[in-house]
PDB file of C-alpha atoms and ligand atoms in Angstrom:
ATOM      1  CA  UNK M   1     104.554  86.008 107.356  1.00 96.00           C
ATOM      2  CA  UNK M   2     106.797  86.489 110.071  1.00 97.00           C
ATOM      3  CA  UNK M   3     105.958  87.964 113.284  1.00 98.00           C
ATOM      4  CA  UNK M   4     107.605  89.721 115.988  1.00 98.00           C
ATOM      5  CA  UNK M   5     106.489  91.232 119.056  1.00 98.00           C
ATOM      6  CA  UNK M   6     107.672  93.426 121.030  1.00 97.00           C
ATOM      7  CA  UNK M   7     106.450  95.412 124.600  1.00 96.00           C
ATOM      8  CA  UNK M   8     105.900  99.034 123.681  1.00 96.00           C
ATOM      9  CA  UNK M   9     106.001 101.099 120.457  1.00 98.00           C
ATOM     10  CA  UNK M  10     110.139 102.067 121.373  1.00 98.00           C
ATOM     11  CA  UNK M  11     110.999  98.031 121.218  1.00 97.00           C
ATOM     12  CA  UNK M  12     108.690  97.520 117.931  1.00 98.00           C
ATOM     13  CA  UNK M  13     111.180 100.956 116.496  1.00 98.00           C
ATOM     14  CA  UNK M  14     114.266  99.334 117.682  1.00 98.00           C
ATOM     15  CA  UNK M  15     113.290  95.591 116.193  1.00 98.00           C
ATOM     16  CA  UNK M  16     112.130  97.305 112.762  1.00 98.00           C
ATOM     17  CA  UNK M  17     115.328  99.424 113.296  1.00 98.00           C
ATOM     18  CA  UNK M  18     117.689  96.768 113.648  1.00 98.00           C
ATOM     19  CA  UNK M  19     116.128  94.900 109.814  1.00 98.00           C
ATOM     20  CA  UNK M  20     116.802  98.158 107.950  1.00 98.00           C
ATOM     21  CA  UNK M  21     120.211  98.404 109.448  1.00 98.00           C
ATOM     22  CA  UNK M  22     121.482  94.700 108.765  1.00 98.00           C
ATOM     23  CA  UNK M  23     120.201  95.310 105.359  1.00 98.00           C
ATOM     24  CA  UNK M  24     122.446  98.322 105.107  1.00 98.00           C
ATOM     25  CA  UNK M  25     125.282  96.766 106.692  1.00 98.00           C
ATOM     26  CA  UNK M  26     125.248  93.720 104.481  1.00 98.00           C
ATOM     27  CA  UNK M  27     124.319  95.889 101.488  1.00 98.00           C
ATOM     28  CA  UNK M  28     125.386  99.178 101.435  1.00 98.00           C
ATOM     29  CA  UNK M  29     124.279 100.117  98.293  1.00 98.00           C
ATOM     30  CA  UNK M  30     120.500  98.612  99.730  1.00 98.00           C
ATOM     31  CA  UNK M  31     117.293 100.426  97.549  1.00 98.00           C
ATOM     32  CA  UNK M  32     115.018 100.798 100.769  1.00 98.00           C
ATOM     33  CA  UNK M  33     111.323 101.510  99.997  1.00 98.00           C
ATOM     34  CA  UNK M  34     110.158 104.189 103.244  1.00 98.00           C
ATOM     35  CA  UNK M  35     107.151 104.881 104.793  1.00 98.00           C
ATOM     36  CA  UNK M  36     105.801 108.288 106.102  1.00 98.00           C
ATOM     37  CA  UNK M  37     103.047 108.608 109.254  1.00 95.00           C
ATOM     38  CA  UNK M  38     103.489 108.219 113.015  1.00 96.00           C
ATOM     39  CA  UNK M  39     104.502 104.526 113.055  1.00 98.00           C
ATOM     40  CA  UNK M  40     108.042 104.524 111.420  1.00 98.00           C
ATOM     41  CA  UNK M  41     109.027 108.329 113.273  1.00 98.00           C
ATOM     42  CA  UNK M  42     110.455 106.301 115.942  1.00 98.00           C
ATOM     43  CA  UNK M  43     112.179 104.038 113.176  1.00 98.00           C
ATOM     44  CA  UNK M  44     114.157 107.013 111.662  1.00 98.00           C
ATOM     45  CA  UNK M  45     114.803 108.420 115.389  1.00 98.00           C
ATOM     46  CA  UNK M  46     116.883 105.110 115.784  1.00 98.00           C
ATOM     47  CA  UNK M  47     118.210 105.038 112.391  1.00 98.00           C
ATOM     48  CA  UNK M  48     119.738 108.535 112.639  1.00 98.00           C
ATOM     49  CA  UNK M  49     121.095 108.415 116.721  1.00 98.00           C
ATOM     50  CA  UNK M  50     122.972 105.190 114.967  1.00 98.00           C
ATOM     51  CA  UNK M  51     124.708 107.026 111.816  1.00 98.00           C
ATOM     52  CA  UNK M  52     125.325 110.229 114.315  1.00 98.00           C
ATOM     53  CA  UNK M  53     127.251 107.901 116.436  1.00 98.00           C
ATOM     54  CA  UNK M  54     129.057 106.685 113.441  1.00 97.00           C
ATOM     55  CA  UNK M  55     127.695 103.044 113.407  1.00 97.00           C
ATOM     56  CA  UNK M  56     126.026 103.587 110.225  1.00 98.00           C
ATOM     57  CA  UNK M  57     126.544 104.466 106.582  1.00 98.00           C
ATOM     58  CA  UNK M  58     123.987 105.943 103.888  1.00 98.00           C
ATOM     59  CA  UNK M  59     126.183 107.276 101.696  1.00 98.00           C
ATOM     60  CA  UNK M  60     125.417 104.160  99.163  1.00 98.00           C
ATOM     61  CA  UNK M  61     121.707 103.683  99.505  1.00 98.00           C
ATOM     62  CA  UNK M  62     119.060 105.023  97.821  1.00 98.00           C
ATOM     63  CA  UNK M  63     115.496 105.424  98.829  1.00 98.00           C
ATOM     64  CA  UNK M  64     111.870 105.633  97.086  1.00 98.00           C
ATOM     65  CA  UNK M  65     108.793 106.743  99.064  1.00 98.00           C
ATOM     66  CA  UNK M  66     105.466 105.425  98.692  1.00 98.00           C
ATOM     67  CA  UNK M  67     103.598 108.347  98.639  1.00 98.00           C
ATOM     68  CA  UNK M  68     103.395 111.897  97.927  1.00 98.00           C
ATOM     69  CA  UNK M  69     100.158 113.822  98.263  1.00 97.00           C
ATOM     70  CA  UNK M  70      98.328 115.029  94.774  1.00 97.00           C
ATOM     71  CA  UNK M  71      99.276 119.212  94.345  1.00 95.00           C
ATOM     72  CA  UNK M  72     101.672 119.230  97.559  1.00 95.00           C
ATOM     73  CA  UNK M  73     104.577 120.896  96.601  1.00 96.00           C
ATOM     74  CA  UNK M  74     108.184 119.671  98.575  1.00 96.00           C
ATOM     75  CA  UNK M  75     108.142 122.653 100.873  1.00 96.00           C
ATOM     76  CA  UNK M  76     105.089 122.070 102.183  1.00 95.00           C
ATOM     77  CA  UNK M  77     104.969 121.107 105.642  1.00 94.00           C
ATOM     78  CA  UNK M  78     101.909 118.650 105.438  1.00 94.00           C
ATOM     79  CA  UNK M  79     103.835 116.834 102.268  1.00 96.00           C
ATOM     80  CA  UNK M  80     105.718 113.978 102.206  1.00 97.00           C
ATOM     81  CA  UNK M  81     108.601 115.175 100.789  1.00 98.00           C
ATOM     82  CA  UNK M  82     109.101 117.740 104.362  1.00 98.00           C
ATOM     83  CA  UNK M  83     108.192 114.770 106.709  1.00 97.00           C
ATOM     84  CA  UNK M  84     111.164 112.983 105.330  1.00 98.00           C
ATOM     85  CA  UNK M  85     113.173 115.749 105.310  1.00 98.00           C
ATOM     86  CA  UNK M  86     112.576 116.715 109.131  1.00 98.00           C
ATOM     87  CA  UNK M  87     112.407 113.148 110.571  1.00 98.00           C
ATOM     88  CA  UNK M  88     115.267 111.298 108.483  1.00 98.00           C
ATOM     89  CA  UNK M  89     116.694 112.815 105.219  1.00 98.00           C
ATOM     90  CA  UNK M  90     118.171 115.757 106.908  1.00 98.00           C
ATOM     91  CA  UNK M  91     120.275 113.687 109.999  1.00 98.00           C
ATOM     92  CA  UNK M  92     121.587 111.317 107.625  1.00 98.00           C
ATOM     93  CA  UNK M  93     124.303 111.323 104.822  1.00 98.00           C
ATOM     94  CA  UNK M  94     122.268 110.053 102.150  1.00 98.00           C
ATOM     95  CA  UNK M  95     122.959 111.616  98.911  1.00 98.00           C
ATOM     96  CA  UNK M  96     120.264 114.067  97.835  1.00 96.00           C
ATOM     97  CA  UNK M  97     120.257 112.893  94.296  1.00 97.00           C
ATOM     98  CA  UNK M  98     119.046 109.761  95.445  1.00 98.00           C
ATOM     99  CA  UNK M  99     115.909 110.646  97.752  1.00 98.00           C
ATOM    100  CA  UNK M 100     112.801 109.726  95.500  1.00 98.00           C
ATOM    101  CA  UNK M 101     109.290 110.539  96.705  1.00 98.00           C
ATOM    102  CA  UNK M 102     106.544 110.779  93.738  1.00 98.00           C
ATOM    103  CA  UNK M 103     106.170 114.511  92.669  1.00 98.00           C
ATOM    104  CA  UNK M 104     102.855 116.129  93.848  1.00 97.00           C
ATOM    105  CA  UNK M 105     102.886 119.050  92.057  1.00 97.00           C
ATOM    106  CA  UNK M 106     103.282 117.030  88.911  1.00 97.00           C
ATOM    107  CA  UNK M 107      99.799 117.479  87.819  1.00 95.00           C
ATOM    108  CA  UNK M 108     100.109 115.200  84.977  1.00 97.00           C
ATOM    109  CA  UNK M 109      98.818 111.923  86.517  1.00 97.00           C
ATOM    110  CA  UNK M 110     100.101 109.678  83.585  1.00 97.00           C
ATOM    111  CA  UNK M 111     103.279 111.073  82.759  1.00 98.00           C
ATOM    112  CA  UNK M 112     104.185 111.054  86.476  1.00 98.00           C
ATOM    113  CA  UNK M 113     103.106 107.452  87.354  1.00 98.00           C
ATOM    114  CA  UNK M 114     105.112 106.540  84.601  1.00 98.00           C
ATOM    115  CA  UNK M 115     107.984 108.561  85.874  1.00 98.00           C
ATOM    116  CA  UNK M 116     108.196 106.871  89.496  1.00 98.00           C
ATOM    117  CA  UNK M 117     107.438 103.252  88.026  1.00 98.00           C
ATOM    118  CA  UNK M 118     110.070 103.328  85.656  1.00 97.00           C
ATOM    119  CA  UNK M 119     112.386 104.775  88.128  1.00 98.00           C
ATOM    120  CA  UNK M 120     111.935 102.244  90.707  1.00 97.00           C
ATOM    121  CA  UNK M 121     111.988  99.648  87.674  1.00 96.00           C
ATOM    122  CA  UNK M 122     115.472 101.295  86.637  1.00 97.00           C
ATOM    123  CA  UNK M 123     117.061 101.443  90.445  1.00 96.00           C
ATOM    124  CA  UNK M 124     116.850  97.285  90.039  1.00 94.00           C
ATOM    125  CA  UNK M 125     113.889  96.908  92.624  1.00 92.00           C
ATOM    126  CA  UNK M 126     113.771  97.629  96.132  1.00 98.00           C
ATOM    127  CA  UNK M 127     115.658  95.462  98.695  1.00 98.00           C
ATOM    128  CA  UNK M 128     113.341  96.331 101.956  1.00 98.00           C
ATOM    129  CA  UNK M 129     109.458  98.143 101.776  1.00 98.00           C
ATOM    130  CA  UNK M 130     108.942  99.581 104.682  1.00 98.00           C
ATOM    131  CA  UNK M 131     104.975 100.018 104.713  1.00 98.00           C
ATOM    132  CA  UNK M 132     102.931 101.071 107.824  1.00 98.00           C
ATOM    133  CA  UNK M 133      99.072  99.932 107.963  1.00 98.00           C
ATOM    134  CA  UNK M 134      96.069 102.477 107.703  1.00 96.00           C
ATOM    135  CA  UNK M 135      93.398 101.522 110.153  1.00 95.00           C
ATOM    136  CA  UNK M 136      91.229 100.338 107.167  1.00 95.00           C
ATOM    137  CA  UNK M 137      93.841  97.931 106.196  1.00 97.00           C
ATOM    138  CA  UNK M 138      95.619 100.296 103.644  1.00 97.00           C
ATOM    139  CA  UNK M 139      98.923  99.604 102.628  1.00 98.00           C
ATOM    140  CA  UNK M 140     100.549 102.851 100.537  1.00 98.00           C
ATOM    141  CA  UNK M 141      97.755 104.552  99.534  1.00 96.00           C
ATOM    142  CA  UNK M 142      96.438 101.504  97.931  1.00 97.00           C
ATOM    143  CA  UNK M 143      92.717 102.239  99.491  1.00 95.00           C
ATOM    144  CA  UNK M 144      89.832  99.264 100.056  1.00 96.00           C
ATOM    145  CA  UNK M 145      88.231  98.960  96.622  1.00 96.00           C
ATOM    146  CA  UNK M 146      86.598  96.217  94.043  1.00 97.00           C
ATOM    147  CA  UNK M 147      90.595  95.687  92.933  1.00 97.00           C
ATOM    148  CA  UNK M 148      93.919  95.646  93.252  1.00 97.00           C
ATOM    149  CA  UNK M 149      95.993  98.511  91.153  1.00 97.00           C
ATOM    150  CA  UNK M 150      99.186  97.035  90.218  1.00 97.00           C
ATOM    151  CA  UNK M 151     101.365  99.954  89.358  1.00 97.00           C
ATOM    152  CA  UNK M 152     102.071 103.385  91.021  1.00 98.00           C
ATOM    153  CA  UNK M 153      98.532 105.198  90.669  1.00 98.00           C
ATOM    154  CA  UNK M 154      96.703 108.343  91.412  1.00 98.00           C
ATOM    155  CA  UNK M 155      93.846 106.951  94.229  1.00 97.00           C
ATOM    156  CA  UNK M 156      91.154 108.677  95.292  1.00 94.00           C
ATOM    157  CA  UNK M 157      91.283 108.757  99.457  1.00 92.00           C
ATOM    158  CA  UNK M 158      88.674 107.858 101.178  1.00 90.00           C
ATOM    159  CA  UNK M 159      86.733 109.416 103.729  1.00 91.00           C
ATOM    160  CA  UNK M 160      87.834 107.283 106.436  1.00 89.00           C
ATOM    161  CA  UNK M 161      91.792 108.145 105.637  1.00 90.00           C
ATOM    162  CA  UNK M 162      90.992 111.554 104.801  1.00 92.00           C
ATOM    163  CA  UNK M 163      89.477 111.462 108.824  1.00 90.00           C
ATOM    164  CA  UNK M 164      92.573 109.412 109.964  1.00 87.00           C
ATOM    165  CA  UNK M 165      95.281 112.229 108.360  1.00 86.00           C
ATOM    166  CA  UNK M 166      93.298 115.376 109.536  1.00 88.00           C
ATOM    167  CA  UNK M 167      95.082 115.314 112.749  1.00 86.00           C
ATOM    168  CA  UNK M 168      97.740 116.514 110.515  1.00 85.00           C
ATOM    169  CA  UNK M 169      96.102 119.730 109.150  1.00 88.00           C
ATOM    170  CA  UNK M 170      94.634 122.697 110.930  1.00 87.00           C
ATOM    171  CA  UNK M 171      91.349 122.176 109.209  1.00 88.00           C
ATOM    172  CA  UNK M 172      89.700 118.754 107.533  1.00 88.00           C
ATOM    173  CA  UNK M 173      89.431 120.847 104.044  1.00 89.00           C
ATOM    174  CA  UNK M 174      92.830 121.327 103.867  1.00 88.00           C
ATOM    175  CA  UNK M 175      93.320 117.394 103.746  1.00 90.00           C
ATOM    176  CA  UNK M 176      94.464 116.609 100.207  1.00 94.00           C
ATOM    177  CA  UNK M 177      91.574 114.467  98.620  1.00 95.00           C
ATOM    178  CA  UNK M 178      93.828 112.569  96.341  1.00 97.00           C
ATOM    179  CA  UNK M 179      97.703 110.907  96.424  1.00 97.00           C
ATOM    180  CA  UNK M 180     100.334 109.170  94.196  1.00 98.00           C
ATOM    181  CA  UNK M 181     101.196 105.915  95.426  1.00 98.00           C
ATOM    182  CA  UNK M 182     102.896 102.968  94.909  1.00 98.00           C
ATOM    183  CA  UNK M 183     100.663  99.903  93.184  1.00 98.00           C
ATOM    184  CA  UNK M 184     100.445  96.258  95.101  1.00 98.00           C
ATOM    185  CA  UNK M 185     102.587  95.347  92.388  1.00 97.00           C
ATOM    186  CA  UNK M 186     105.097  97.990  92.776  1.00 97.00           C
ATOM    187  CA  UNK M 187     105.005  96.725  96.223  1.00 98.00           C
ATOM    188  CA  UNK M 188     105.284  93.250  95.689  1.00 96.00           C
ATOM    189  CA  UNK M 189     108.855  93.479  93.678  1.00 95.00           C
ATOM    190  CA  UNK M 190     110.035  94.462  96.698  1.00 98.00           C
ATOM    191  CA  UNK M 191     112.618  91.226  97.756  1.00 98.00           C
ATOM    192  CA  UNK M 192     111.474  91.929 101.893  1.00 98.00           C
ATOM    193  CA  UNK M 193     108.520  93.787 102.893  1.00 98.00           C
ATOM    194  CA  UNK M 194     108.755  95.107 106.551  1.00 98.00           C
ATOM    195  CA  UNK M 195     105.514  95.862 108.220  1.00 98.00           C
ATOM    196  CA  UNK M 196     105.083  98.297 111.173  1.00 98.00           C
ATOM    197  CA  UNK M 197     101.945  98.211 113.670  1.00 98.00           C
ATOM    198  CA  UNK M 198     101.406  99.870 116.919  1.00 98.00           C
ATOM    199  CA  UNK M 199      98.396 100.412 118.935  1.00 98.00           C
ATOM    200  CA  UNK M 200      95.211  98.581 120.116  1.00 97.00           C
ATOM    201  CA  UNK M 201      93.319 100.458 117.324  1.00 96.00           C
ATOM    202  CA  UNK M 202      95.116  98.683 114.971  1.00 97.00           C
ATOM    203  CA  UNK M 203      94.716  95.080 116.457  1.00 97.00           C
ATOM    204  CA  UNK M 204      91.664  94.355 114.463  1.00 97.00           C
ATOM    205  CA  UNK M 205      92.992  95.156 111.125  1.00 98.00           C
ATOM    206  CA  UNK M 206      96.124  93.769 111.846  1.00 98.00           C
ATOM    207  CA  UNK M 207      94.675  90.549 112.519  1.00 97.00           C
ATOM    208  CA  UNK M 208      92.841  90.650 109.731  1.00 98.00           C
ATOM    209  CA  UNK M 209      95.591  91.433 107.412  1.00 98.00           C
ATOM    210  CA  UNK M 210      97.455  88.172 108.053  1.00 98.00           C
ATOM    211  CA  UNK M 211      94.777  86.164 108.991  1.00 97.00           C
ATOM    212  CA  UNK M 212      91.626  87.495 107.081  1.00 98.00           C
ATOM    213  CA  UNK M 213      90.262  86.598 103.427  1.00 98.00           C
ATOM    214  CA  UNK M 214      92.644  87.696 100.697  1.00 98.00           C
ATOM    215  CA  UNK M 215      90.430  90.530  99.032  1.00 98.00           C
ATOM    216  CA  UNK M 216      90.807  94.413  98.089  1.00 98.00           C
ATOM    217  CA  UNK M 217      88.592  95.409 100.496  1.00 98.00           C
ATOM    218  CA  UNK M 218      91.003  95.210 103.167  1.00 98.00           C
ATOM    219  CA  UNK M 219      94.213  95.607 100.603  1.00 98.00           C
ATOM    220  CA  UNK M 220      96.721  94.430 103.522  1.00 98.00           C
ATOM    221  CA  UNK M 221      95.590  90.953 103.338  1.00 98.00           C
ATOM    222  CA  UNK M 222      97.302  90.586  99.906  1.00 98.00           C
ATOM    223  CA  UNK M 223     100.772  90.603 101.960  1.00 98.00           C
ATOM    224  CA  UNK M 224     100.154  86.984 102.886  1.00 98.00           C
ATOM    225  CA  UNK M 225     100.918  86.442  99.236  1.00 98.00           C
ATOM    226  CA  UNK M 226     104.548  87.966  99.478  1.00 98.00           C
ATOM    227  CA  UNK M 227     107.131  85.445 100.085  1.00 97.00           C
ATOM    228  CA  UNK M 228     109.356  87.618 102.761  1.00 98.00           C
ATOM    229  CA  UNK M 229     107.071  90.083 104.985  1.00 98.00           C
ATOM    230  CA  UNK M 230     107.925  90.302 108.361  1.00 98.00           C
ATOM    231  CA  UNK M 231     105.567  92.179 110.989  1.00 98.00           C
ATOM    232  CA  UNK M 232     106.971  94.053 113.954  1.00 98.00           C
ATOM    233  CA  UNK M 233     104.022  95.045 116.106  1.00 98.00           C
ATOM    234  CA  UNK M 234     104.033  96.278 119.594  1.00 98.00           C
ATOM    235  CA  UNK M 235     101.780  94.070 122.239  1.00 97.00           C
ATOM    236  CA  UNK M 236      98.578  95.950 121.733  1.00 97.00           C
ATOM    237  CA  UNK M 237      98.252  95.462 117.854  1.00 98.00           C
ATOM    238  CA  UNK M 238      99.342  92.533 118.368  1.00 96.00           C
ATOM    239  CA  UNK M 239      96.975  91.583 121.232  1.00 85.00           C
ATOM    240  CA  UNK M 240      94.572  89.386 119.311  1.00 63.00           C
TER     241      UNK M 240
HETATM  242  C1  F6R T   1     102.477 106.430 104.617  1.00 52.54           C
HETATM  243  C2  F6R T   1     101.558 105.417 104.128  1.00 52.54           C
HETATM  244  C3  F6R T   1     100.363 104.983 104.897  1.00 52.54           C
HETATM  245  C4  F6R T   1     100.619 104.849 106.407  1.00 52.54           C
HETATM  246  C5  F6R T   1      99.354 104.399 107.129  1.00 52.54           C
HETATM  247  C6  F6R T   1      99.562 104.290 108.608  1.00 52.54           C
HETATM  248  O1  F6R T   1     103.535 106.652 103.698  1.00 52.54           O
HETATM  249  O2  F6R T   1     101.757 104.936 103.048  1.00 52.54           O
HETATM  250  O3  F6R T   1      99.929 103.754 104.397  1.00 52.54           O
HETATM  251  O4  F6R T   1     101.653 103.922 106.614  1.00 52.54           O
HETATM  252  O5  F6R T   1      98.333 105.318 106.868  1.00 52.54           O
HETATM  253  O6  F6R T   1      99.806 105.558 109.125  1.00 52.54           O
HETATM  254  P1  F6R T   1     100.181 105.773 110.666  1.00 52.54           P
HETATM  255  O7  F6R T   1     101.530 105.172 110.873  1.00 52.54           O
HETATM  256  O8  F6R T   1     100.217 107.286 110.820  1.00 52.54           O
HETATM  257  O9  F6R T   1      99.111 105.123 111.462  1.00 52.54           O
END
């Protein structure tokens, strides 16, 4: 594992910025794996001020999201699907038809895990995972358990993520109690994984995730397996 640190949560969005954009650059036609929650908004802010002022192109790439919340429908402005739409899909020129988030209102667990593996399968991999780091060492929605789930699942969330996302929702019951997600395999095929961390609340688990025991408990620490993660954390999470 690589790591670099930078000052303050703008620098760590500018470093993490800069990856994503060489890989775009150098491949155009780059698969990039994207991340939703507060840690990469500042990532897309940079992304999109660079392709406004012409100095970027996504008119080749394609992109598959981790995550999509279980029964949220696209217009729905707690679902995955909207955040990606407000924050980068919509100040960008990449090609509609090639925007893939798992479908939450396909109610059909099997079919659509299937669906999204295969697809990513069929795209040829991803080039770059973006993945941010849930304060209980989630990666995805791949949540602490006995095991690791290798393909793109539906998971349970727990209580403490459940607690971690309400700040989202007017009220904790509207907090969807389950998600489609991206498996640590799925994950894994990824050629570079690029990991975002910012905050002094996050300096324990981030420690622990690429220093810690390799177990499922704290699904993070698996990353140390990976052959090409990088971490971009600002100096408090990285402040260990
Ligand atoms: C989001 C995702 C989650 C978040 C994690 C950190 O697509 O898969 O793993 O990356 O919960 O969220 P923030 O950045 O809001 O602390």
């Amino acid at each position: 594992m690589r790591l670099i640190v930078t000052e303050h949560y703008n620098d760590m969005s500018s470093a993490a910025a800069r990856i994503i954009a060489s890989q775009v650059i150098l491949k155009p036609d780059s698969v990039l794996g994207l991340a939703t929650g507060s840690t990469p908004i500042g990532i897309y802010e940079q992304l999109a001020g660079w392709y406004q002022k012409g100095e970027l192109d996504f008119s080749k790439v394609t992109t598959v999201n981790l995550d999509e919340y279980y029964g949220l429908a696209p217009d729905n402005e707690q679902s995955y699907h909207y955040f990606m739409m407000k924050h980068f899909f919509s100040r960008v020129n990449l090609p509609k038809g090639r925007q893939f988030l798992p479908d939450g209102t396909n109610p059909d667990a099997g079919r659509e895990c299937e669906r999204y593996q295969n697809l990513i399968g069929l795209l040829g991999g991803i080039d770059v995972q973006l993945l941010g780091l849930g304060h209980n060492g989630h990666i995805g929605f791949n949540e602490p358990a006995d095991a690791f789930v290798k393909d793109v699942h539906l998971v349970e969330l727990t209580k403490q993520t459940i607690e971690a996302n309400r700040r989202f929702f007017e009220r904790v019951e509207d907090v969807p109690r389950k998600a489609y997600t991206m498996g640590i395999g799925t994950i894994f095929q990824a050629k570079k994984i690029l990991l975002v961390v910012s905050g002094a609340e996050k300096a324990g688990i981030l420690r622990q995730v690429m220093y810690g025991a390799i177990c499922p408990q704290v699904p993070g620490t698996i990353l140390q397996l990976h052959s090409d993660v990088t971490v971009v954390a600002d100096r408090e999470a990285a402040g260990f």
